[in-house]
Tab-separated table of C-alpha atoms in Angstrom:
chain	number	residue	atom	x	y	z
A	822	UNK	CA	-21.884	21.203	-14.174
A	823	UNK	CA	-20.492	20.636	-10.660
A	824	UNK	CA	-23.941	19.854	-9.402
A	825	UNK	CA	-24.683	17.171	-12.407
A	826	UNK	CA	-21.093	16.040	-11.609
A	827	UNK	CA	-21.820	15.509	-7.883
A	828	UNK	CA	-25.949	13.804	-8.665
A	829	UNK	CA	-24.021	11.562	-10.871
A	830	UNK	CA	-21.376	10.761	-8.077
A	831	UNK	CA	-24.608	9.817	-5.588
A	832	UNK	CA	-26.376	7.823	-7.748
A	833	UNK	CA	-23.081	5.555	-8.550
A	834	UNK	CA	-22.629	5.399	-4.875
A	835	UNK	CA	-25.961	4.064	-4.556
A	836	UNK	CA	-26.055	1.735	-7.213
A	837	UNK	CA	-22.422	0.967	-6.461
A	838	UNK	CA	-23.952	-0.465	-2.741
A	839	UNK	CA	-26.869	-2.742	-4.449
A	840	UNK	CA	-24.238	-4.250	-6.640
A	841	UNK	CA	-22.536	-4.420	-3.582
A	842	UNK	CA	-24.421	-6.530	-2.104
A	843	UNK	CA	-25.810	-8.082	-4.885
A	844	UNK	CA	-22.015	-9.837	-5.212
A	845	UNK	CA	-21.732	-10.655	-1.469
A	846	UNK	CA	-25.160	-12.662	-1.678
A	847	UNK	CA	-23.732	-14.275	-5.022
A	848	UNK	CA	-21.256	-17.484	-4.900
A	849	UNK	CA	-17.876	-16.005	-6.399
A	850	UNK	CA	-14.382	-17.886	-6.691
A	851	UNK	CA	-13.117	-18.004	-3.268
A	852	UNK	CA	-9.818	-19.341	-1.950
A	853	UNK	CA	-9.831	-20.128	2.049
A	854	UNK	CA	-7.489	-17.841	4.751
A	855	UNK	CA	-7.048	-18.777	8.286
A	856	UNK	CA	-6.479	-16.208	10.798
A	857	UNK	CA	-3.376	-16.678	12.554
A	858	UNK	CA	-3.448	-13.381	15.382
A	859	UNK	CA	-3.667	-9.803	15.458
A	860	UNK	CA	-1.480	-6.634	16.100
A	861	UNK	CA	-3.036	-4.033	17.897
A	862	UNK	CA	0.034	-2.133	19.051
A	863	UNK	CA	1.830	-2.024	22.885
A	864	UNK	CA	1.176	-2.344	26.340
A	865	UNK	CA	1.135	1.181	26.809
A	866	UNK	CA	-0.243	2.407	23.295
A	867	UNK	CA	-2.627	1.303	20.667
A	868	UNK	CA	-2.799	1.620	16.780
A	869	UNK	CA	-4.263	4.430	15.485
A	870	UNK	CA	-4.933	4.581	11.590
A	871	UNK	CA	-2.224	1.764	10.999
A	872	UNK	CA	-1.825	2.407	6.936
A	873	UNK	CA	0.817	-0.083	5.788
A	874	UNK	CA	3.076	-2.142	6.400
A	875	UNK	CA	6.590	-4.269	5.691
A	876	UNK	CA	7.868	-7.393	6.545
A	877	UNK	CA	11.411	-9.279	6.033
A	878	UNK	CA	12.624	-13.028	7.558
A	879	UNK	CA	12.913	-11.489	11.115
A	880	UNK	CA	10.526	-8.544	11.876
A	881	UNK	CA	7.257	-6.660	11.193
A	882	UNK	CA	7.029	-3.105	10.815
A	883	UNK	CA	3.864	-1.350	10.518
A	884	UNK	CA	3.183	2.334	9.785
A	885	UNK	CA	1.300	3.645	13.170
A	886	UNK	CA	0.184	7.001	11.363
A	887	UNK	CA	-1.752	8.959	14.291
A	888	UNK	CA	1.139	8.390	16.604
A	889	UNK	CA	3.834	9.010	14.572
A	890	UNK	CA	5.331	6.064	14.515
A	891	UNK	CA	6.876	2.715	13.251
A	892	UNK	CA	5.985	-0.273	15.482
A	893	UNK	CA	8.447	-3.559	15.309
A	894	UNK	CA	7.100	-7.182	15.974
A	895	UNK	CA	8.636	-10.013	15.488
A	896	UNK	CA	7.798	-12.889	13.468
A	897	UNK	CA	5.061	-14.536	16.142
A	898	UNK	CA	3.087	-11.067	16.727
A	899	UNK	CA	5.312	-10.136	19.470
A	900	UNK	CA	6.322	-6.152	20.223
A	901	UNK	CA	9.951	-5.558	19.725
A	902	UNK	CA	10.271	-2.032	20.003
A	903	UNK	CA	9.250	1.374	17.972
A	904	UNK	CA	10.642	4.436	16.796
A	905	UNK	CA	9.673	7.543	15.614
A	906	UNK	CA	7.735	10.106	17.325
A	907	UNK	CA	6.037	13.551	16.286
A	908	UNK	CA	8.087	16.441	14.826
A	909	UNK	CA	10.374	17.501	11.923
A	910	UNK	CA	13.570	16.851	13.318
A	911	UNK	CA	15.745	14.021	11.642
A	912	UNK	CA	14.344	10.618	13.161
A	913	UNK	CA	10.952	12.627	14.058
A	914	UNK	CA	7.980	11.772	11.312
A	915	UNK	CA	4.652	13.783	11.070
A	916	UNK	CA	2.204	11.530	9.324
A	917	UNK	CA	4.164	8.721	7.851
A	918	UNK	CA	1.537	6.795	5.463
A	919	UNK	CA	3.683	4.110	3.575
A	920	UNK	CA	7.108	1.916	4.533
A	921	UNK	CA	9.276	-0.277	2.420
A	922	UNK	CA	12.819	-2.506	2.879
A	923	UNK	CA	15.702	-3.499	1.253
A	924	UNK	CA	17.585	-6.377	1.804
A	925	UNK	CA	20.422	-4.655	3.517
A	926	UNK	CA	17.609	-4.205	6.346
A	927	UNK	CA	16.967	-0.395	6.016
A	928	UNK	CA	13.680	0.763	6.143
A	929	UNK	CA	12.578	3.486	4.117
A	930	UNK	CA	9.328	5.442	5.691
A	931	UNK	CA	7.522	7.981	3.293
A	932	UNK	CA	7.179	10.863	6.259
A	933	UNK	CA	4.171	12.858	4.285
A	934	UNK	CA	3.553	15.927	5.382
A	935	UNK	CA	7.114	16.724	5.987
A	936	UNK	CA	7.675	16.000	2.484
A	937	UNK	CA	10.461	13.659	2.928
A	938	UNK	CA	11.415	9.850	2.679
A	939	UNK	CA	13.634	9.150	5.982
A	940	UNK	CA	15.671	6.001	5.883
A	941	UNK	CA	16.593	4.246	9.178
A	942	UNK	CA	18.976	1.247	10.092
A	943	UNK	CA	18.174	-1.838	11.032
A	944	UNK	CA	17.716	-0.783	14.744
A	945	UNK	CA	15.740	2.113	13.748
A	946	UNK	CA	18.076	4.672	14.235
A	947	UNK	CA	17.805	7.976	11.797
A	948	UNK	CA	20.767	7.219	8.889
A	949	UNK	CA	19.705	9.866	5.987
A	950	UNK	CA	16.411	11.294	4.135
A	951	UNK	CA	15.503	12.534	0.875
A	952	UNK	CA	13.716	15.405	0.442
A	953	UNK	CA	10.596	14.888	-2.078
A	954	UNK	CA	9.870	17.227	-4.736
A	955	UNK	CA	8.618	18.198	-8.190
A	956	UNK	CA	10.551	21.166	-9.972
A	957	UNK	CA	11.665	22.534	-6.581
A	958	UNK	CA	8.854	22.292	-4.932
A	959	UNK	CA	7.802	19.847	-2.119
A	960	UNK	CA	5.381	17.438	-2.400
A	961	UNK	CA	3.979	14.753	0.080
A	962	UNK	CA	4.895	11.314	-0.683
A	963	UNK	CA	2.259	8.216	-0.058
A	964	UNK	CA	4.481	5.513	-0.401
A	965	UNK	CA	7.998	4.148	-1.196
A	966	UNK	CA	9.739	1.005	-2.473
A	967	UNK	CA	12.982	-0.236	-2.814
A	968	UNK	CA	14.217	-2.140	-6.183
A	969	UNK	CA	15.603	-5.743	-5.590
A	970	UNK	CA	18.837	-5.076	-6.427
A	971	UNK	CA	18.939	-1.559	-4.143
A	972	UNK	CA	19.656	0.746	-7.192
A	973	UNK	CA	16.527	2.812	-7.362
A	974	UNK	CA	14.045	3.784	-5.052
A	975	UNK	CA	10.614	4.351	-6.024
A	976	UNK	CA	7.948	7.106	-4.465
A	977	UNK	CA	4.191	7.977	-5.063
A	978	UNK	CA	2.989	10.769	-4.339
A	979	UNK	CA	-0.077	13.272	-4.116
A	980	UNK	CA	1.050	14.913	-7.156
A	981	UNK	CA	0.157	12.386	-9.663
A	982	UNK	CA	3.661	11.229	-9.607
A	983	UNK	CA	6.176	8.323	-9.301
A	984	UNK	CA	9.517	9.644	-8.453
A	985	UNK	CA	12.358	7.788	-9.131
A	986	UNK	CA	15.551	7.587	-6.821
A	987	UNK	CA	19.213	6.561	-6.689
A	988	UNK	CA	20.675	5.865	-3.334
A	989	UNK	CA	22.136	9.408	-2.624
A	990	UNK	CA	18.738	10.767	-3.327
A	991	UNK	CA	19.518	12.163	-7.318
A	992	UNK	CA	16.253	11.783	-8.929
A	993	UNK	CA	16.404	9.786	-12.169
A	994	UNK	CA	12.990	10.543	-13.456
A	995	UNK	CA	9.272	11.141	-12.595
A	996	UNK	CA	6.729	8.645	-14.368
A	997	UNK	CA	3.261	9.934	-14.712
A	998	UNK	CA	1.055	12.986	-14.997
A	999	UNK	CA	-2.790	13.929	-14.003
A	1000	UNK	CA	-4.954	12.205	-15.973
A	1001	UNK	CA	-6.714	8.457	-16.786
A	1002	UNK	CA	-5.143	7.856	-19.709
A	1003	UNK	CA	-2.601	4.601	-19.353
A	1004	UNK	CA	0.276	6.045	-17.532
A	1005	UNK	CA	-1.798	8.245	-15.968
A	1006	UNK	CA	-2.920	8.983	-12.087
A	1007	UNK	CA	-5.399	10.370	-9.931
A	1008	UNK	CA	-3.975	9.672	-6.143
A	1009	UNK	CA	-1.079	7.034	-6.732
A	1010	UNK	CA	-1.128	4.828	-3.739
A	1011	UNK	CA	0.836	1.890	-2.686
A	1012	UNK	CA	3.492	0.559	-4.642
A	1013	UNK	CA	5.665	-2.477	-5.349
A	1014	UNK	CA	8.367	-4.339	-7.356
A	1015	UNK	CA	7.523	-7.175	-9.623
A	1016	UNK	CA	9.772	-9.472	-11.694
A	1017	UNK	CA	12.789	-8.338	-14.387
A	1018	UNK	CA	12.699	-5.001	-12.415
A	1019	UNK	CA	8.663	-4.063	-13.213
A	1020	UNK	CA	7.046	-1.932	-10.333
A	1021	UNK	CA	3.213	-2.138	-9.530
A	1022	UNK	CA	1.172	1.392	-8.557
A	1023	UNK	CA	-2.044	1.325	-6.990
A	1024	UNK	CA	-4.448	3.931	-9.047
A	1025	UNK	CA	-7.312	4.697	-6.296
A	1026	UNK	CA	-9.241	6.660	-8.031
A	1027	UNK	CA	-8.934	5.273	-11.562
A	1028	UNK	CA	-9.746	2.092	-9.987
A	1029	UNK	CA	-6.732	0.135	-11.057
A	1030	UNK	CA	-3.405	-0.771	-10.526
A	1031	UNK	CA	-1.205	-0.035	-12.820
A	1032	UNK	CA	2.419	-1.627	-13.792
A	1033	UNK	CA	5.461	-0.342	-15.610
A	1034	UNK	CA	8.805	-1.542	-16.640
A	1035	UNK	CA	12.045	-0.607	-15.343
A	1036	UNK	CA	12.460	2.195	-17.165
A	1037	UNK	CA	9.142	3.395	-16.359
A	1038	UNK	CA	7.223	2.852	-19.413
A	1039	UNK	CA	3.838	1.904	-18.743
A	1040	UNK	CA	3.166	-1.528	-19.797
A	1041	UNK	CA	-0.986	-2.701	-18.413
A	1042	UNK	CA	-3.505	-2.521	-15.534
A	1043	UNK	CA	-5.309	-4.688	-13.328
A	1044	UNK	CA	-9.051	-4.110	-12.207
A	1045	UNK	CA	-11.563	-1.483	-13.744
A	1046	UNK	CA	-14.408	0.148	-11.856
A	1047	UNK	CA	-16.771	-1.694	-10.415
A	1048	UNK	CA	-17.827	-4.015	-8.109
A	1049	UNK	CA	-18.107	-7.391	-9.532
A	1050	UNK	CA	-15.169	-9.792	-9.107
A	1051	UNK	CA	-12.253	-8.537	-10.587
A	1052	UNK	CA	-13.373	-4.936	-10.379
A	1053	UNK	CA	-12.628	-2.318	-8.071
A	1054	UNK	CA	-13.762	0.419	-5.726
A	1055	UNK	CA	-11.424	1.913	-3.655
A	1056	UNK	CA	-7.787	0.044	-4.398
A	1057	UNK	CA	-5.555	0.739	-1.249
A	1058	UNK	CA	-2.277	-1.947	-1.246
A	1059	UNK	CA	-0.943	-4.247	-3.463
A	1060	UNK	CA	1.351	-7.411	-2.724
A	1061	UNK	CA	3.120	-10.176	-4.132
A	1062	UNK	CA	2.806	-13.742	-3.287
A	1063	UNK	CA	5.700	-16.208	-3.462
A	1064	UNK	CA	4.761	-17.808	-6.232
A	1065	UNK	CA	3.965	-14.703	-8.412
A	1066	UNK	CA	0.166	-13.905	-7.808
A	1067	UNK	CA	-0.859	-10.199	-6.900
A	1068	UNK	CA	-3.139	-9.434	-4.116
A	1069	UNK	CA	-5.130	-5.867	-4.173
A	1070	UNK	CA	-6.964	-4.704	-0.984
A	1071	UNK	CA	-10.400	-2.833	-1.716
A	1072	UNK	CA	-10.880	-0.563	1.190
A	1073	UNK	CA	-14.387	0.026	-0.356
A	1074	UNK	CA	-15.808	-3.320	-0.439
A	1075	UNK	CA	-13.798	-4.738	2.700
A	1076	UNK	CA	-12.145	-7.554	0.854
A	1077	UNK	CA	-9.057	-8.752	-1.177
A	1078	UNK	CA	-8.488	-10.023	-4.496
A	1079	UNK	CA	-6.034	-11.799	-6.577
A	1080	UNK	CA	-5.063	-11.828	-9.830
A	1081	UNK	CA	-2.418	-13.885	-11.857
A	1082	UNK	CA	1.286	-11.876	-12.455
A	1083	UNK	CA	-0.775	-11.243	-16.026
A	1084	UNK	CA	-3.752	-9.291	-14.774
A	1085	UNK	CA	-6.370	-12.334	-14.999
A	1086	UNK	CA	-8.674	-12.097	-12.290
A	1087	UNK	CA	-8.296	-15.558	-10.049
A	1088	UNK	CA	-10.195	-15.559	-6.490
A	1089	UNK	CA	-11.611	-13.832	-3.686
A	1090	UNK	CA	-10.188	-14.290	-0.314
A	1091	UNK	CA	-13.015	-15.713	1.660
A	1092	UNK	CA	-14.420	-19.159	1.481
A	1093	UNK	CA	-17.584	-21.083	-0.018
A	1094	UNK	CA	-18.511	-18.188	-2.113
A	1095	UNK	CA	-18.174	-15.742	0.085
A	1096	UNK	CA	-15.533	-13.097	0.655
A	1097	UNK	CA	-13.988	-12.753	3.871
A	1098	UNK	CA	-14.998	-9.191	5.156
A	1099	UNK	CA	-12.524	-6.845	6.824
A	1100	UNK	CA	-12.191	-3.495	7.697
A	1101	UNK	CA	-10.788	-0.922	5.136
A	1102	UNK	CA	-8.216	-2.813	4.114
A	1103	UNK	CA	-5.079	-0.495	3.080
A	1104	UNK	CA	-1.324	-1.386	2.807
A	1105	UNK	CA	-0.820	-5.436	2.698
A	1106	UNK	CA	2.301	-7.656	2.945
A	1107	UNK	CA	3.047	-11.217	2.332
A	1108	UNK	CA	5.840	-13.328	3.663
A	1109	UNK	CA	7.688	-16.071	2.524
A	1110	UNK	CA	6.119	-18.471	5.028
A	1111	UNK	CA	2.371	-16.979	2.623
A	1112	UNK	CA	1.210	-14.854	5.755
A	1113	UNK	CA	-0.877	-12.050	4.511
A	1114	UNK	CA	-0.546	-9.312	6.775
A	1115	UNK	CA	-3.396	-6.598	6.567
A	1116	UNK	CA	-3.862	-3.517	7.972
A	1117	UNK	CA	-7.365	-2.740	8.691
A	1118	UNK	CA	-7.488	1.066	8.763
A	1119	UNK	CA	-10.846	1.432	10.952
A	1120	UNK	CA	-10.167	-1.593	12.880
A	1121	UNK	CA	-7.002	0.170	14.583
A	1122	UNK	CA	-5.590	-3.308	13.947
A	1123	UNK	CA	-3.117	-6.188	11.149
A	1124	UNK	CA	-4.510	-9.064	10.925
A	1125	UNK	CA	-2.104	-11.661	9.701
A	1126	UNK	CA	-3.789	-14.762	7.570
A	1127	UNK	CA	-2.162	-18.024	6.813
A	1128	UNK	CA	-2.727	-18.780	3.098
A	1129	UNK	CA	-3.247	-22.042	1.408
């Protein structure tokens, strides 16, 4: 069985890449980006496997995985500062994957293999953590988000899992289990709030992204496998756009998507038919001033996009 299993895995692959390219050769709805600059990291230290990313009015803070780290720029791509370094010491991070905010200005960084989410201050110094885990024991969280109104917070996690926070780190409930049923996961990645308290959870290997209500009752998905527009490969980060739209990066086919607040498939970014290519696209972030902010895992880089 594992062998069928793994000649039925190469031939999708295959005919996954002809499609592939079949759609890149094919006029598809594309809305136009302009790049604005790049991040690459500090005078004395580049990005290495940058994997997601935050932004509020003042700063940007990007998750600088293989160094342990959480680099600060401001607004016009400029280096502020950065924090973090290797270890398991309170402030000290091995691994962090995923980052979110809340509007107080704390920033919350899902430290992975120490099975923790560490919350800093607004100047990055160490204020508390909570420590992540499923019926005692630890588990490594992917990413974390904050609810608008700062009541819950909101991890994924390698176990199939959304964990659900208050403030002094009492869990409230776990939404999920194993599976590709709705509701279900296999490797939870990035994850977001939406409007009236809804949260968004990217489903990489279900190929979707699914959302759920407040409460955590799953409500529908976004994207199915495949690779014509719409579809999906490998979903990596999820955003929201001012006015409502969602964006989902495809670190599989190098390209983003967006969808209406309802799941209807809209545009490619890219223009005159053709998607704009990038490089493993993971954790994404949009701004009210409609910069996209991407970080492109192989690329050691963000690239930051003015949209229309």
């Amino acid at each position: 069985m594992q062998l069928l299993n793994r000649k039925i895995a190469v031939l999708c692959f295959f005919a996954g890449c002809l499609l592939y390219t079949a759609i890149l050769n094919a006029a598809i709805p594309t809305k136009k980006i302009i790049p604005l600059y790049t991040l690459t990291g500090t005078a004395g230290m580049h990005l290495s496997k940058p994997s997601d990313i935050s932004v509020n009015s003042r700063f940007v803070y990007v998750v600088d995985g293989d160094n342990n780290r959480i680099v600060v720029y401001n607004k016009k791509g400029q280096y502020i500062k950065q924090f973090g370094r290797f270890g398991h010491k309170k402030g000290e991070l091995n691994y962090p994957v995923g980052i979110g905010l809340d509007s107080e200005g704390y920033i919350y960084v899902a430290d992975t293999r120490n099975h923790r989410i560490q919350i800093f201050d607004e100047n990055g110094d160490y204020d508390r953590m909570i420590k992540v885990n499923i019926a005692g024991n630890p588990v490594r969280p992917v990413d974390v988000v904050v609810a608008d109104d700062n009541s819950k917070i909101y991890v994924t996690t390698k176990s199939n899992k959304i964990l659900v926070y208050k403030q002094n780190g009492k869990k409230i409930r776990e939404i999920g289990r194993t599976g590709t049923d709705k509701g279900e996961f296999r490797f939870p990645a990035t994850i977001t709030t939406l409007s009236h308290g809804r949260i968004a959870a990217i489903d990489i290997l279900n190929f979707r992204l699914q959302i759920f209500s407040d409460k955590g009752k799953y409500s529908y998905q976004i994207g199915s496998f495949g690779v014509r527009a719409g579809q999906l490969i490998r979903p990596k980060g999820v955003a929201v756009a001012p006015g409502g739209d969602i964006y989902i990066s495809d670190s599989y086919m190098d390209l983003i998507q967006v969808f209406t607040n309802k799941g209807r498939f809209l545009h490619v970014l890219g223009s005159e038919g053709k998607p704009y290519k990038m490089t493993a696209p993971a954790g994404i972030a949009i701004d009210q001033q409609k910069h996209l902010y991407v970080t492109e895992v192989f690329a050691n880089r963000v690239s930051v996009f003015q949209l229309e």
